[in-house]
The first five atom37 places (N, CA, C, CB, O) and aatype in JSON, in Angstrom:
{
  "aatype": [20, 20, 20, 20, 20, 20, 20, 20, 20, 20, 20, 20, 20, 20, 20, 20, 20, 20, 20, 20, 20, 20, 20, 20, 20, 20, 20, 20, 20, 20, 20, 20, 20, 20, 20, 20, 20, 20, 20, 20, 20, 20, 20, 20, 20, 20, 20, 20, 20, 20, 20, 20, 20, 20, 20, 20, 20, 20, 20, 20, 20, 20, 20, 20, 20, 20, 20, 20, 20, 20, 20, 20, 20, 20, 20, 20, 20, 20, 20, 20, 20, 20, 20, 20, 20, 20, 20, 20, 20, 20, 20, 20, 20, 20, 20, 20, 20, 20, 20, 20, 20, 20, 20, 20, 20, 20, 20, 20, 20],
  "atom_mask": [
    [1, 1, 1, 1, 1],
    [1, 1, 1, 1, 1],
    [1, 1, 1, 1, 1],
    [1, 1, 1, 1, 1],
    [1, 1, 1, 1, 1],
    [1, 1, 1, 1, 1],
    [1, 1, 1, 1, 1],
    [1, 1, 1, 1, 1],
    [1, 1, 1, 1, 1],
    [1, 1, 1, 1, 1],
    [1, 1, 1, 1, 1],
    [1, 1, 1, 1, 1],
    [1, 1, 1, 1, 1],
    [1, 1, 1, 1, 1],
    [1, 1, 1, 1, 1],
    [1, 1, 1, 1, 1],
    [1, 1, 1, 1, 1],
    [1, 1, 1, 1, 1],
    [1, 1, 1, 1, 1],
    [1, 1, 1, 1, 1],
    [1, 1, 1, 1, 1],
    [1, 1, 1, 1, 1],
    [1, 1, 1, 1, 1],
    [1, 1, 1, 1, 1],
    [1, 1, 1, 1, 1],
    [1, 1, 1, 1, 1],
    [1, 1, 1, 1, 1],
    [1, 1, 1, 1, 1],
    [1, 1, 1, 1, 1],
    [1, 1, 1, 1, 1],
    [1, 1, 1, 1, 1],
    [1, 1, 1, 1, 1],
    [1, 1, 1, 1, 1],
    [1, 1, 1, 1, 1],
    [1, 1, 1, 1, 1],
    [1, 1, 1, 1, 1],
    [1, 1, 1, 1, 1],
    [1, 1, 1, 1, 1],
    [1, 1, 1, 1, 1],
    [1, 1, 1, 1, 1],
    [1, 1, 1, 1, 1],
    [1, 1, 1, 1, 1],
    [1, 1, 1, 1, 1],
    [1, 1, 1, 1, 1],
    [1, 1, 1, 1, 1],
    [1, 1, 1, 1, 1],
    [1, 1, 1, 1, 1],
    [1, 1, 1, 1, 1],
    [1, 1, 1, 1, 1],
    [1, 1, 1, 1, 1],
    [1, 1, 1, 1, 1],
    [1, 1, 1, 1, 1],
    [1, 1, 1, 1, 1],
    [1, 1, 1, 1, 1],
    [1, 1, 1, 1, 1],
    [1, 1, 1, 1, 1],
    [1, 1, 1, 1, 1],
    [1, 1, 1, 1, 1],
    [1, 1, 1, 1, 1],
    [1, 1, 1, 1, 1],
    [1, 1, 1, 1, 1],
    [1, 1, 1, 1, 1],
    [1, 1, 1, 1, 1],
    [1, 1, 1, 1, 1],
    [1, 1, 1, 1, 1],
    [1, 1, 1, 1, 1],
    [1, 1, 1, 1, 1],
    [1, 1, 1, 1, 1],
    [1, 1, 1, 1, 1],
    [1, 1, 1, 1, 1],
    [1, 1, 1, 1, 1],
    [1, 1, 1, 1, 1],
    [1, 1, 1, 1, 1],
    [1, 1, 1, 1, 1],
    [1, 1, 1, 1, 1],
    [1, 1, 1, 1, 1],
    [1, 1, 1, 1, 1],
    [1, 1, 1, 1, 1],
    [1, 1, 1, 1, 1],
    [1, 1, 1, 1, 1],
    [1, 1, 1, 1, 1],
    [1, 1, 1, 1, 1],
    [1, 1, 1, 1, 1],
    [1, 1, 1, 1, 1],
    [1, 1, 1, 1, 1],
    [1, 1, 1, 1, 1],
    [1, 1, 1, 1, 1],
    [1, 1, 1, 1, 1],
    [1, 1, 1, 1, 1],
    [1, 1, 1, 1, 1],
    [1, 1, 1, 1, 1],
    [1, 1, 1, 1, 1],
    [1, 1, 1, 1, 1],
    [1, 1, 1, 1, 1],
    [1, 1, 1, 1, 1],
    [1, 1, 1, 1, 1],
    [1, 1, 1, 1, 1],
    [1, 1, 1, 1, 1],
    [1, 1, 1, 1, 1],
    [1, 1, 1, 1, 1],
    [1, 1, 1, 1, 1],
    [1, 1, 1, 1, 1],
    [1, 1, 1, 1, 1],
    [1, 1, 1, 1, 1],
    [1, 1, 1, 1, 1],
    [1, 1, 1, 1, 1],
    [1, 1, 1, 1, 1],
    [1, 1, 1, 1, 1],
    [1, 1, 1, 1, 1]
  ],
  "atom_positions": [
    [[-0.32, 18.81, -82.15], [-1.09, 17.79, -82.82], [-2.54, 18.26, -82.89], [-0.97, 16.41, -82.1], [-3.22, 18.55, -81.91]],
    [[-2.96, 18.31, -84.21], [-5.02, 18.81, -83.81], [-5.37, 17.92, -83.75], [-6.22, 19.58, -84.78], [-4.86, 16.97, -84.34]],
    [[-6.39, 17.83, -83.0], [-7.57, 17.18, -82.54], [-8.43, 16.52, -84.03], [-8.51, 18.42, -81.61], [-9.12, 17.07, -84.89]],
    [[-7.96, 15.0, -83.77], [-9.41, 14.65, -85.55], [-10.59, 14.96, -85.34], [-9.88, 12.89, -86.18], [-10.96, 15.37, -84.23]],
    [[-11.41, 14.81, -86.38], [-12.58, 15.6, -86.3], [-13.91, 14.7, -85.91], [-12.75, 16.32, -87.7], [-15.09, 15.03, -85.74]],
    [[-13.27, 13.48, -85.85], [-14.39, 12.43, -85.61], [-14.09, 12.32, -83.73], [-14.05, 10.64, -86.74], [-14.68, 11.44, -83.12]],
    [[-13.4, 13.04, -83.18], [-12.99, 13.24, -81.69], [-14.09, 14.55, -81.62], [-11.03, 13.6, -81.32], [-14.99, 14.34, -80.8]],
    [[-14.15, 15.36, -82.05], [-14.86, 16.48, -81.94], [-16.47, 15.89, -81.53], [-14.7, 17.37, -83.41], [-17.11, 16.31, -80.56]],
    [[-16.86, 15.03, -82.33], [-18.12, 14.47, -82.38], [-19.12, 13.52, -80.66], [-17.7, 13.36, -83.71], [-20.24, 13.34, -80.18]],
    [[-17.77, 13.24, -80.44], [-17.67, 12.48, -79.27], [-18.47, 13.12, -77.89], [-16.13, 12.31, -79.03], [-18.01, 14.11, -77.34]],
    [[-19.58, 12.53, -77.46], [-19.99, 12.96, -75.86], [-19.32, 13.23, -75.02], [-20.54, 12.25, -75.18], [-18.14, 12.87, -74.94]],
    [[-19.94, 13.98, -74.16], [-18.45, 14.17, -73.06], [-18.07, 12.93, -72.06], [-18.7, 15.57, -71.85], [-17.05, 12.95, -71.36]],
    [[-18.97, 11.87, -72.07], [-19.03, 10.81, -71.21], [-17.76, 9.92, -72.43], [-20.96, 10.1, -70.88], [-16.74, 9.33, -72.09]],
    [[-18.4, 10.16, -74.1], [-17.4, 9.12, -74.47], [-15.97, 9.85, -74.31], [-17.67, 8.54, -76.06], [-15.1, 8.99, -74.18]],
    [[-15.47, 11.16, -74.28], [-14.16, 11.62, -74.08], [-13.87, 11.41, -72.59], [-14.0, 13.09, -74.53], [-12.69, 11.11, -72.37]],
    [[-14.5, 11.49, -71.74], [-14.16, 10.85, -70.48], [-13.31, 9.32, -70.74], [-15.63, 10.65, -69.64], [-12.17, 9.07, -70.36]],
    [[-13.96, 8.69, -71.26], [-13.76, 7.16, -71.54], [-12.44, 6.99, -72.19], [-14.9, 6.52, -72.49], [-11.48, 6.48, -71.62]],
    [[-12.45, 7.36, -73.22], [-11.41, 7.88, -74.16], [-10.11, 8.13, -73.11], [-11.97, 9.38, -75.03], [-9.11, 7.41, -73.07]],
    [[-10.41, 9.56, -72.1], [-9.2, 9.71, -71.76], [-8.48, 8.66, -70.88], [-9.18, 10.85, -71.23], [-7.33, 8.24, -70.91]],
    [[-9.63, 8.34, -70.01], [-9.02, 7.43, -69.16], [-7.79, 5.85, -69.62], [-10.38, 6.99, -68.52], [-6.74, 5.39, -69.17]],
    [[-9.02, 5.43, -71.09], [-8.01, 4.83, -71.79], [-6.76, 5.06, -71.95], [-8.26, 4.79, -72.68], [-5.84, 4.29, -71.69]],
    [[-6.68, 6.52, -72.56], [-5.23, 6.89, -72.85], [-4.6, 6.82, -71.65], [-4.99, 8.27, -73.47], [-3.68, 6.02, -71.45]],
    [[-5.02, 7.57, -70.81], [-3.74, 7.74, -69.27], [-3.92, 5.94, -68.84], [-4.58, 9.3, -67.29], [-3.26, 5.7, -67.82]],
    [[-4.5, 4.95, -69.28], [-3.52, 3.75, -69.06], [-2.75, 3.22, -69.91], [-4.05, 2.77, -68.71], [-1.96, 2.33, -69.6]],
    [[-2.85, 3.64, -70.98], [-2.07, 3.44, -71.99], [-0.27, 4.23, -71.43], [-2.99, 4.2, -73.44], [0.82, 3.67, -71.37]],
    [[-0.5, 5.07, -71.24], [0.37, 6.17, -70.82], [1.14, 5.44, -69.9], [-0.31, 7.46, -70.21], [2.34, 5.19, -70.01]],
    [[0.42, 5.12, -69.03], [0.78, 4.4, -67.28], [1.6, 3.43, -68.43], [-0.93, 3.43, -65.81], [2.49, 4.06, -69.0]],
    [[1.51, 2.4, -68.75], [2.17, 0.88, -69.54], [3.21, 1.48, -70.09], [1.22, -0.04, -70.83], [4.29, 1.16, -69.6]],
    [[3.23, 2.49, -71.26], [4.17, 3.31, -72.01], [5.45, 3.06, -71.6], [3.94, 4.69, -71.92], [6.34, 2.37, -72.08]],
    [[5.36, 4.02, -70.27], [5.96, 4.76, -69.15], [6.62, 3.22, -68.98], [4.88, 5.65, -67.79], [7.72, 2.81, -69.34]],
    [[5.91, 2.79, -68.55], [6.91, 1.64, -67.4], [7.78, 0.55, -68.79], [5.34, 0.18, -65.95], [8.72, -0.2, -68.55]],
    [[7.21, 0.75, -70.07], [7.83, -0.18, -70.98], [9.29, 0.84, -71.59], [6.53, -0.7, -72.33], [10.46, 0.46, -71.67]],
    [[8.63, 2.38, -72.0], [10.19, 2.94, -71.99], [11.22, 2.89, -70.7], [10.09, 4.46, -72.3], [12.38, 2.47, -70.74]],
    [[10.52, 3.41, -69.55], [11.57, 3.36, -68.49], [12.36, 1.79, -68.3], [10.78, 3.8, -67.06], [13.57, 1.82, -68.06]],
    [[11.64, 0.38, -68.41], [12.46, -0.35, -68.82], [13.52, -0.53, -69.55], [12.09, -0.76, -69.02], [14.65, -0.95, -69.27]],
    [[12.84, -0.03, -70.89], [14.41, 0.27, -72.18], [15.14, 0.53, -71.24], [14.55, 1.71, -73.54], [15.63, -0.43, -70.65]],
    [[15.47, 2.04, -70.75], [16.21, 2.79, -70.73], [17.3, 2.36, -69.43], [15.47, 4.0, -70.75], [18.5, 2.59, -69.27]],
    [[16.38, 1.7, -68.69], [17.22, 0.79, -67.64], [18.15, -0.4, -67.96], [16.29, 0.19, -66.78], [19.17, -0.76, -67.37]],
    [[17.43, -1.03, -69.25], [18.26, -1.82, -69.6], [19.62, -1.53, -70.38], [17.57, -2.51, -70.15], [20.65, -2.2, -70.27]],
    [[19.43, -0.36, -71.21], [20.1, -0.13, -72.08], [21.86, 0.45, -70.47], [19.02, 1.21, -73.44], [22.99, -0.03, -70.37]],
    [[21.41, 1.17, -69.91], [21.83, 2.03, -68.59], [22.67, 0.8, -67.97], [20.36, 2.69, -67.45], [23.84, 1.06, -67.67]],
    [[22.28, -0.29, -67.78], [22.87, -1.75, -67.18], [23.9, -2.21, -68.29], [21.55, -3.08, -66.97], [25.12, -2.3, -68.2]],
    [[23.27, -2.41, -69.12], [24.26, -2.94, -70.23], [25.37, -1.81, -70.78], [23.32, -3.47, -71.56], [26.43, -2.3, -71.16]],
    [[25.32, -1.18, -70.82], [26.77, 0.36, -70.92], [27.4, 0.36, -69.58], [26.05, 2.41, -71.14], [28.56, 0.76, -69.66]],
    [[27.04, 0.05, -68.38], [27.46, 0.12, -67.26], [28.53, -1.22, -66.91], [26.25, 0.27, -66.45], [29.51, -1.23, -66.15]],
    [[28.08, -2.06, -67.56], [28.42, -3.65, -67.3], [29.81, -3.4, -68.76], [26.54, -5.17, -67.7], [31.02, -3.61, -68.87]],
    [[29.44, -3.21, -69.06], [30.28, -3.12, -70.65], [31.33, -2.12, -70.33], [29.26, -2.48, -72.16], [32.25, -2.08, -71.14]],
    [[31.38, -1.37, -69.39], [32.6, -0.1, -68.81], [32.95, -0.74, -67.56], [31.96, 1.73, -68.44], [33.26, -0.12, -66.54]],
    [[32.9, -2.0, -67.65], [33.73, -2.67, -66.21], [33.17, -2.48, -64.83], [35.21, -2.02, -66.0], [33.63, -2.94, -63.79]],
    [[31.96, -1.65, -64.99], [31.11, -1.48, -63.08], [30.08, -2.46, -63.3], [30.12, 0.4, -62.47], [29.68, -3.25, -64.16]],
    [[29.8, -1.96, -61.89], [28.63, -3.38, -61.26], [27.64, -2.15, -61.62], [28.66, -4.23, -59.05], [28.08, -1.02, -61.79]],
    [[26.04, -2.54, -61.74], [25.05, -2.28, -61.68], [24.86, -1.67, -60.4], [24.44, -3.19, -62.0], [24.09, -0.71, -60.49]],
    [[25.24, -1.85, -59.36], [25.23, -1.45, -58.02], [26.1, 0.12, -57.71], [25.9, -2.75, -57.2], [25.73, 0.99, -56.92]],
    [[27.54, 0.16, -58.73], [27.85, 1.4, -58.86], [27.54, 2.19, -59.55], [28.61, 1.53, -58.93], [28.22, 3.2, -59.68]],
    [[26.27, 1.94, -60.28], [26.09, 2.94, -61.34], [24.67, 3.26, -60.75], [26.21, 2.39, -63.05], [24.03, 4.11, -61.37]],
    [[24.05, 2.65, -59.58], [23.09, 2.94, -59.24], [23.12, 3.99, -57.63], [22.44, 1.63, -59.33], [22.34, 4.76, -57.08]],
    [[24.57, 3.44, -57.34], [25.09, 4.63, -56.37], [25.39, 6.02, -56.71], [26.24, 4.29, -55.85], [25.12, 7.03, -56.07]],
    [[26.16, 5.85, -58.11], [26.11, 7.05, -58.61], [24.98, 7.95, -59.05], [26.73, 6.92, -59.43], [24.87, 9.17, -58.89]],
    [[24.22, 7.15, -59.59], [22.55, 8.2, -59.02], [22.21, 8.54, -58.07], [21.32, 7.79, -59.09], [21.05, 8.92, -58.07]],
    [[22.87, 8.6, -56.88], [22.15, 9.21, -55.46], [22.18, 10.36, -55.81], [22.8, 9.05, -53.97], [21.1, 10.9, -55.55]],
    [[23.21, 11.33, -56.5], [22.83, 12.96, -55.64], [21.69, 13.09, -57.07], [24.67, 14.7, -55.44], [21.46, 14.3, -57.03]],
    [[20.98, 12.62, -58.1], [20.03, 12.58, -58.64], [18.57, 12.6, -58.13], [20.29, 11.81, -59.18], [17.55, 13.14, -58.56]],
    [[18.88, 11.63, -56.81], [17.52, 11.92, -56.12], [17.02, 13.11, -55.65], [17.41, 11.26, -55.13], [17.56, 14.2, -55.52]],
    [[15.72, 12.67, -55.37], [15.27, 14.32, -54.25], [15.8, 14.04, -53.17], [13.51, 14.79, -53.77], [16.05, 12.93, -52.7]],
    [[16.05, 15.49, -52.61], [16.79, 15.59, -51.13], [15.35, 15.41, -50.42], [17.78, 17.29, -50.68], [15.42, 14.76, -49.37]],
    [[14.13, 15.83, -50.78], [13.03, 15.94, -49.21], [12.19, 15.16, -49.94], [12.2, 17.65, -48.46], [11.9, 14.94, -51.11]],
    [[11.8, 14.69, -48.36], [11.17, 13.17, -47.78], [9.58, 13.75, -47.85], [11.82, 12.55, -45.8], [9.48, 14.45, -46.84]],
    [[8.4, 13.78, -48.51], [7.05, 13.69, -47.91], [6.53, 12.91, -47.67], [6.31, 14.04, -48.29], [5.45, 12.75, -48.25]],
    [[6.95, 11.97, -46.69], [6.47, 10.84, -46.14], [5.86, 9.77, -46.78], [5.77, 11.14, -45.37], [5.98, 9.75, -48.0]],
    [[5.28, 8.95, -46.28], [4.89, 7.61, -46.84], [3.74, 8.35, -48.26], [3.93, 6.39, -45.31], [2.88, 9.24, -48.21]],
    [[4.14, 7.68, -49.18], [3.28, 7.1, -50.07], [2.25, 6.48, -50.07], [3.66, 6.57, -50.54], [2.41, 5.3, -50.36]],
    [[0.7, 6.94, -49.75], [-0.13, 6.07, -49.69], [-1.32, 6.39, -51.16], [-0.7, 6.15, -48.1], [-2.19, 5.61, -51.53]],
    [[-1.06, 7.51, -51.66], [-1.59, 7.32, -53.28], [-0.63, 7.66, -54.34], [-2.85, 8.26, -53.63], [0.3, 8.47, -54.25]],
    [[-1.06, 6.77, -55.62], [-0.47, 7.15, -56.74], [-1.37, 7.43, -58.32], [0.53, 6.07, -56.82], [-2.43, 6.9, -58.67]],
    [[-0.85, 8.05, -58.77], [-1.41, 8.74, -60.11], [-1.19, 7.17, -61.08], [-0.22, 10.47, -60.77], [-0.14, 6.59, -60.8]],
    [[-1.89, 6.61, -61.94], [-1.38, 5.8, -62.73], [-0.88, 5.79, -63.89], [-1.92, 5.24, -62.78], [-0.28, 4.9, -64.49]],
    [[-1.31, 7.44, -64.32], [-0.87, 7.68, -65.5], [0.58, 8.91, -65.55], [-2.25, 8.13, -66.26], [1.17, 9.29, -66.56]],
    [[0.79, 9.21, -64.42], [2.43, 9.64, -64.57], [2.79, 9.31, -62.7], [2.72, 11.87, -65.26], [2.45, 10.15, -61.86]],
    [[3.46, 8.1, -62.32], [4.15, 7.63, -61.31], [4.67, 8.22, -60.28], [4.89, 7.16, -61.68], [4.91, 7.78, -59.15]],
    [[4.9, 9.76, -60.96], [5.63, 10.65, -60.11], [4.89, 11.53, -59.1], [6.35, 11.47, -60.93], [5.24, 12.37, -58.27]],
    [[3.71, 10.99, -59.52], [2.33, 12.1, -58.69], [1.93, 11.12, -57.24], [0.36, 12.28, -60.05], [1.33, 10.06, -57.2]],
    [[2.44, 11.83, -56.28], [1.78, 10.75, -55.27], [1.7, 11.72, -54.26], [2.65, 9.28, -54.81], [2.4, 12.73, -54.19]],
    [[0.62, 11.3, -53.32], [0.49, 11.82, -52.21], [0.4, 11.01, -51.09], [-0.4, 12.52, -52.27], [0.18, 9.8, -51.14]],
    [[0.62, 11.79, -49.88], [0.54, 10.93, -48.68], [-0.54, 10.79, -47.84], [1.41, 11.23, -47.93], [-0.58, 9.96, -46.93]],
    [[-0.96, 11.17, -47.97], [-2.96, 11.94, -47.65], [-2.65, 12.71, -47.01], [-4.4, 11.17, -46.78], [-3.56, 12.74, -46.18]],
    [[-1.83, 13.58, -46.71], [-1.74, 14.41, -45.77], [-1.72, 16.03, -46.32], [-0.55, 13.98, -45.0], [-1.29, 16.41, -47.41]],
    [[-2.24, 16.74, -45.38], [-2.27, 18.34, -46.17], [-3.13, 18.63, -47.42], [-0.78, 18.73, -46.73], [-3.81, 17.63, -47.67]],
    [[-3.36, 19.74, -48.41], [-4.19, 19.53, -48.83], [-4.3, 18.68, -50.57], [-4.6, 20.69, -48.53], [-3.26, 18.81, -51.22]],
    [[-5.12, 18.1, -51.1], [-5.16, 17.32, -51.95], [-4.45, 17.79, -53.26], [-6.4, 17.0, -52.04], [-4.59, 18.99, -53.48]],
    [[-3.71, 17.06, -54.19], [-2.67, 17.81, -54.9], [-3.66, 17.8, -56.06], [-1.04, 17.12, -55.1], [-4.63, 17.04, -56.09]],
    [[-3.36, 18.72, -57.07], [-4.33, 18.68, -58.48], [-4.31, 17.66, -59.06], [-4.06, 19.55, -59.55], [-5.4, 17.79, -59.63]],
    [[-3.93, 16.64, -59.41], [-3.6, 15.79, -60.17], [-4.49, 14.89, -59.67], [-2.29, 15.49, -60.26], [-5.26, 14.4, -60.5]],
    [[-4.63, 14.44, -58.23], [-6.02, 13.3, -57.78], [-7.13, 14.51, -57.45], [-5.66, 12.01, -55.97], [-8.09, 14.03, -56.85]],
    [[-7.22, 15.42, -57.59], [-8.44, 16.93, -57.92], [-9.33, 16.37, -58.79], [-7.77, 18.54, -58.83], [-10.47, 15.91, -58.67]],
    [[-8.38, 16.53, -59.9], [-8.9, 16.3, -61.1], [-9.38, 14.85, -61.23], [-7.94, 16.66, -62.1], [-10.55, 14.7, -61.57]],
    [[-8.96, 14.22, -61.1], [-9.81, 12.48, -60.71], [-10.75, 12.64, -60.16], [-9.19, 11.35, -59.74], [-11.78, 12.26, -60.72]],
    [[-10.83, 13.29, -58.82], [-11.97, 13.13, -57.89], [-13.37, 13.94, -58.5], [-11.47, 13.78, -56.36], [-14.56, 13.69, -58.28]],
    [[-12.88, 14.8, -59.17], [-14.1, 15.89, -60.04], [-14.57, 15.0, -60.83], [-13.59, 17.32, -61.04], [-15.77, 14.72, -60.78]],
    [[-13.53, 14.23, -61.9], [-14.38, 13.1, -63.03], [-15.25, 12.36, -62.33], [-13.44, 11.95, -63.84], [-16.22, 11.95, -62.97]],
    [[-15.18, 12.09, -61.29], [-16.33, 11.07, -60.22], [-15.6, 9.79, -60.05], [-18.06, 10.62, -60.99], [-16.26, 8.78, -60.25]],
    [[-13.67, 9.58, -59.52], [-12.95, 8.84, -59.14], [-13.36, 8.81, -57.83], [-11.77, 9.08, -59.45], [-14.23, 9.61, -57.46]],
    [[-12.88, 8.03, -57.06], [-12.33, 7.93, -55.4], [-11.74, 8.0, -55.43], [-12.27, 7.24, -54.51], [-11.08, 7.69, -56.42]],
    [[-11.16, 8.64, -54.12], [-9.2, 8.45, -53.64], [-9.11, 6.96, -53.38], [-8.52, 9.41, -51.83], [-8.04, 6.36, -53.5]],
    [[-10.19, 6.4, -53.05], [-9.9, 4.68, -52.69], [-9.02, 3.91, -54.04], [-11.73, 3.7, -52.51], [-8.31, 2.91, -53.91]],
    [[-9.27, 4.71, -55.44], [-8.79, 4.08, -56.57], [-7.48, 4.13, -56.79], [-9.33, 4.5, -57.59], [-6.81, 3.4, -57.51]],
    [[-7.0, 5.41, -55.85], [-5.27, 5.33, -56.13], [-4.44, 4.84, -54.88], [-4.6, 6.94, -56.51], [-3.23, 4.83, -54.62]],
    [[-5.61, 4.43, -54.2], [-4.03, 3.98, -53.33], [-3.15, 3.04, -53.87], [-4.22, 3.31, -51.92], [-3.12, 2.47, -54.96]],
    [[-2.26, 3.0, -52.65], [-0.65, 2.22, -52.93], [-0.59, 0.98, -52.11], [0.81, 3.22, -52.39], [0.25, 0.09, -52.21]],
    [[-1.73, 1.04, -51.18], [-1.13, -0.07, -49.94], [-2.32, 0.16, -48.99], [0.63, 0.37, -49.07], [-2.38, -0.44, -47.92]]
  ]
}
């Protein structure tokens, strides 16, 4: 996709702004497709005679096998980014903390 040209024009404070917009936009996206797709996943499941409960067992070996402990930050704009504060800081809250974020902004709890 190129870049429009009236984006080109933009300060770096207003593309800061800009992005952040987008990655919440992103964050909402995310949680409104992954809904669909859950629903749609329930209703084919229910409609082939299982419970919701066996079709959600059958996703176990889907998960990750290893545990990095508690969750105490999360990324808002892709869910899957989290850290535990422990060890060293992953790129993804890097890059937050350089824009002039806190880690106080992603926690979980």
């Amino acid at each position: 996709m190129a870049i429009p040209s009236d984006v080109k024009k933009l300060s770096y404070a207003e593309l800061q702004k800009m992005i952040e917009d987008v990655q919440q936009q992103i964050a909402v996206k995310r949680v409104e497709e992954i809904k669909v797709l859950a629903d749609a996943y329930a209703k084919k499941t229910i409609a082939a005679g299982f419970t919701v409960r066996e079709a959600i067992d059958a996703l176990k070996p889907y998960l990750p096998k290893k545990t990095t402990g508690v969750v105490k930050y999360r990324d808002p704009a892709n869910l899957e980014n989290t850290w535990s504060g422990k060890g060293r800081t992953p790129r993804w809250l890097q890059a937050y903390l350089e824009a002039g974020k806190t880690k106080e902004a992603f926690l979980v709890w």
